[in-house]
CSV table of C-alpha atoms in Angstrom, one decimal:
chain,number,residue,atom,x,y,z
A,1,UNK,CA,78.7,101.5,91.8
A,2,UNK,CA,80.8,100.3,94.7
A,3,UNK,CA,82.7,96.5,95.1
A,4,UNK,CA,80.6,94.4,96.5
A,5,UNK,CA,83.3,91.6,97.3
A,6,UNK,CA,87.3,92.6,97.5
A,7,UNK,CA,89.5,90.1,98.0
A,8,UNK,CA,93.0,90.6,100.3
A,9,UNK,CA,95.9,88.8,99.9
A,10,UNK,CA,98.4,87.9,103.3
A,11,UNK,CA,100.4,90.4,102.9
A,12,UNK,CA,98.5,93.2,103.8
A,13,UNK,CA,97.7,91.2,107.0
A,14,UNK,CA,100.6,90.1,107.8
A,15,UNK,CA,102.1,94.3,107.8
A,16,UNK,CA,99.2,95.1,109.9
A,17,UNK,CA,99.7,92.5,112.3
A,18,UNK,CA,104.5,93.1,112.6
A,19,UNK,CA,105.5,96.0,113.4
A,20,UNK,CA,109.4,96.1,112.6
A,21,UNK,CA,111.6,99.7,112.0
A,22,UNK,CA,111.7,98.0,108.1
A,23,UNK,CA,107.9,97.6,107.8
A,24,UNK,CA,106.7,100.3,110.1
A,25,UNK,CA,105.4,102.5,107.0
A,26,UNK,CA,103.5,99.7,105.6
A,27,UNK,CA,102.5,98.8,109.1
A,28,UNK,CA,100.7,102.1,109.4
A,29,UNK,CA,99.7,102.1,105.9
A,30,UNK,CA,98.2,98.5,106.2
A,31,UNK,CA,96.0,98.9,109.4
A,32,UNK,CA,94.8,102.5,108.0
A,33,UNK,CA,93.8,100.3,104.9
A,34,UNK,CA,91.9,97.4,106.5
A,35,UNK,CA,90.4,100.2,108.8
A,36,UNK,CA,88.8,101.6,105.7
A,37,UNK,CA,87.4,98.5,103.7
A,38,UNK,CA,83.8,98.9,104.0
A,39,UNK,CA,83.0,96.1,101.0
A,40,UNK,CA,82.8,92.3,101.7
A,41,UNK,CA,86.7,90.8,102.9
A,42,UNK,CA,87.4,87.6,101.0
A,43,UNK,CA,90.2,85.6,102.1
A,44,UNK,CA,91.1,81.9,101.4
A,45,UNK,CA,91.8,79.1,103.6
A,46,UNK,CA,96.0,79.2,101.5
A,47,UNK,CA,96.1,83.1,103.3
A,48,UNK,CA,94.7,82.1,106.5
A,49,UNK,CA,97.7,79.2,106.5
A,50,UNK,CA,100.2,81.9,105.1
A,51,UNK,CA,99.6,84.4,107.6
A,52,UNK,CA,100.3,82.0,110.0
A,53,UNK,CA,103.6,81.0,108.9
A,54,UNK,CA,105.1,84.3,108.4
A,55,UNK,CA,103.9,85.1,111.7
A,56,UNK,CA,105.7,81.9,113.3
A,57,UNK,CA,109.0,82.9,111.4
A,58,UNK,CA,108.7,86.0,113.3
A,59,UNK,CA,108.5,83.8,116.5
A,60,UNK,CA,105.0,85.0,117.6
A,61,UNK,CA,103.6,82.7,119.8
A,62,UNK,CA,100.5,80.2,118.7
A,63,UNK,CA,98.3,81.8,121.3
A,64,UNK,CA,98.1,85.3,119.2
A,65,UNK,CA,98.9,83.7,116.0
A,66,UNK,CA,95.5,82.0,116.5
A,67,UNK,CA,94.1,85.1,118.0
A,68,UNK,CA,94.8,87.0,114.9
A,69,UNK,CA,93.7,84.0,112.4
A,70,UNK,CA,90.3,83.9,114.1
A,71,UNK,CA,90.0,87.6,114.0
A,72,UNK,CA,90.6,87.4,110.1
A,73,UNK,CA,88.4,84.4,110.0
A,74,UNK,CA,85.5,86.2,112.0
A,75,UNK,CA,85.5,89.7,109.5
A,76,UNK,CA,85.9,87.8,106.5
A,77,UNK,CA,84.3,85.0,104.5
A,78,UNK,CA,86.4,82.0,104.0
A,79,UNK,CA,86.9,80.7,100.6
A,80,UNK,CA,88.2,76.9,100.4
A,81,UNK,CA,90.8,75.5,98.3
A,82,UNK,CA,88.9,72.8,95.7
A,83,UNK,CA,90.3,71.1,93.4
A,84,UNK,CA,88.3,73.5,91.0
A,85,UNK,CA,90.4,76.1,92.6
A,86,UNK,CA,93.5,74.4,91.5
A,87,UNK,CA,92.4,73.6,88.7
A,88,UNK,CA,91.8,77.5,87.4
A,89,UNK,CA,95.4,78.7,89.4
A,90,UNK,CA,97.0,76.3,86.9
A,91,UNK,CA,95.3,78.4,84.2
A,92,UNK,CA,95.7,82.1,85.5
A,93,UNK,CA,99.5,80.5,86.3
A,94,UNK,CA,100.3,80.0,82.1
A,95,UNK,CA,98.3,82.4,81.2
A,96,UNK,CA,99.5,85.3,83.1
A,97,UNK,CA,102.8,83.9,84.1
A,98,UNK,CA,102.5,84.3,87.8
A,99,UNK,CA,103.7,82.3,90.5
A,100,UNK,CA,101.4,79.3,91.5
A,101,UNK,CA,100.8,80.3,94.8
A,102,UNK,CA,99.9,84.0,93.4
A,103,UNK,CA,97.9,82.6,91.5
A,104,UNK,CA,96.0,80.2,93.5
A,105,UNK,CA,95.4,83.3,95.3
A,106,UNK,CA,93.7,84.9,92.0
A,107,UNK,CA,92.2,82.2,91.4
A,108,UNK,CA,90.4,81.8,94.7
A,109,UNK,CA,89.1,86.0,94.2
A,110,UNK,CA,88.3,84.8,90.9
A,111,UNK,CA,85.6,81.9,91.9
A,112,UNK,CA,84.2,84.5,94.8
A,113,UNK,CA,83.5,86.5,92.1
A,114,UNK,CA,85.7,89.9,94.0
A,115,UNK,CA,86.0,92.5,91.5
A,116,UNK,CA,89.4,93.5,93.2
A,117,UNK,CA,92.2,92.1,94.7
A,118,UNK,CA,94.0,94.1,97.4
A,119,UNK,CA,97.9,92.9,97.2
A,120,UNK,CA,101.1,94.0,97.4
A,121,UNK,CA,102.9,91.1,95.6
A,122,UNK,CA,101.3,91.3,92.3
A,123,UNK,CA,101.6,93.9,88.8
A,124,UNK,CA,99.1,97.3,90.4
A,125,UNK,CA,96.1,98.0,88.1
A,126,UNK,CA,96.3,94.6,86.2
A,127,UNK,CA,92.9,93.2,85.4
A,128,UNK,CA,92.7,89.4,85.6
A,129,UNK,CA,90.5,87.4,83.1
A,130,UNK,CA,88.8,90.8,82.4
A,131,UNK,CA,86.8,90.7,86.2
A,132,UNK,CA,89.4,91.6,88.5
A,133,UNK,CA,91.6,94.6,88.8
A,134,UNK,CA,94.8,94.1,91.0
A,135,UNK,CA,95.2,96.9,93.8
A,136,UNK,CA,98.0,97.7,95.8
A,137,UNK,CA,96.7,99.6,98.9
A,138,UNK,CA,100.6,100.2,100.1
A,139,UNK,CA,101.2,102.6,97.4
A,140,UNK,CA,101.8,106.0,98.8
């Protein structure tokens, strides 16, 4: 049976989009990777806004930080931050001991119902709340 819903977390984007000598193996690695997700993309309205910060820090300009936002937005569904959202990263935060903003992130794959989660920030092959397994794509 294949995942219906897979969620992916910024920084997958984010190497797919900078290309630097530091990142260029996860550069390749990352655009090879969203190349190849045939399942529903879930992303949240928190890694829509992160994207876009990391990609000001890098000084790109807001026309193609927009650009690249939209093009997320467009081949993805959306999820929005609710309260309920909060609410549940608060829990996966004590409970798994992960940053907030990790897990607000978990928590957002969580209420879309994603049986993965594609990132490179958290522990690779963890499974969350017994529903979602945590998948680092960047692995060689």
């Amino acid at each position: 049976m294949s995942v219906k819903h897979v969620f992916v977390d910024t920084n997958i984007f984010v190497y797919a989009k900078l290309q630097t000598p530091e990142t260029l193996d996860k550069h390749q690695r990352a655009g090879q990777f969203l190349g190849t997700v045939s399942d529903l993309v879930i992303v949240s309205a928190q890694v829509l806004s992160e994207f876009s910060s990391v990609l000001r820090k890098h000084r790109i300009d807001d026309t193609t930080i927009w650009e690249a936002v939209r093009a997320i937005a467009q081949s993805s569904t959306v999820m929005p931050l609710t309260w309920t959202t909060v609410e549940r990263a608060w829990q996966v935060k004590q409970r798994y001991r992960l940053a907030y903003w990790d897990s607000l992130i978990v928590s957002s794959a969580l209420e879309a119902e994603c049986a993965v989660l594609y990132s490179e920030d958290l522990q690779h092959q963890q499974i969350i709340e017994g529903a979602l397994r945590i998948i680092n794509p960047l692995l060689q």
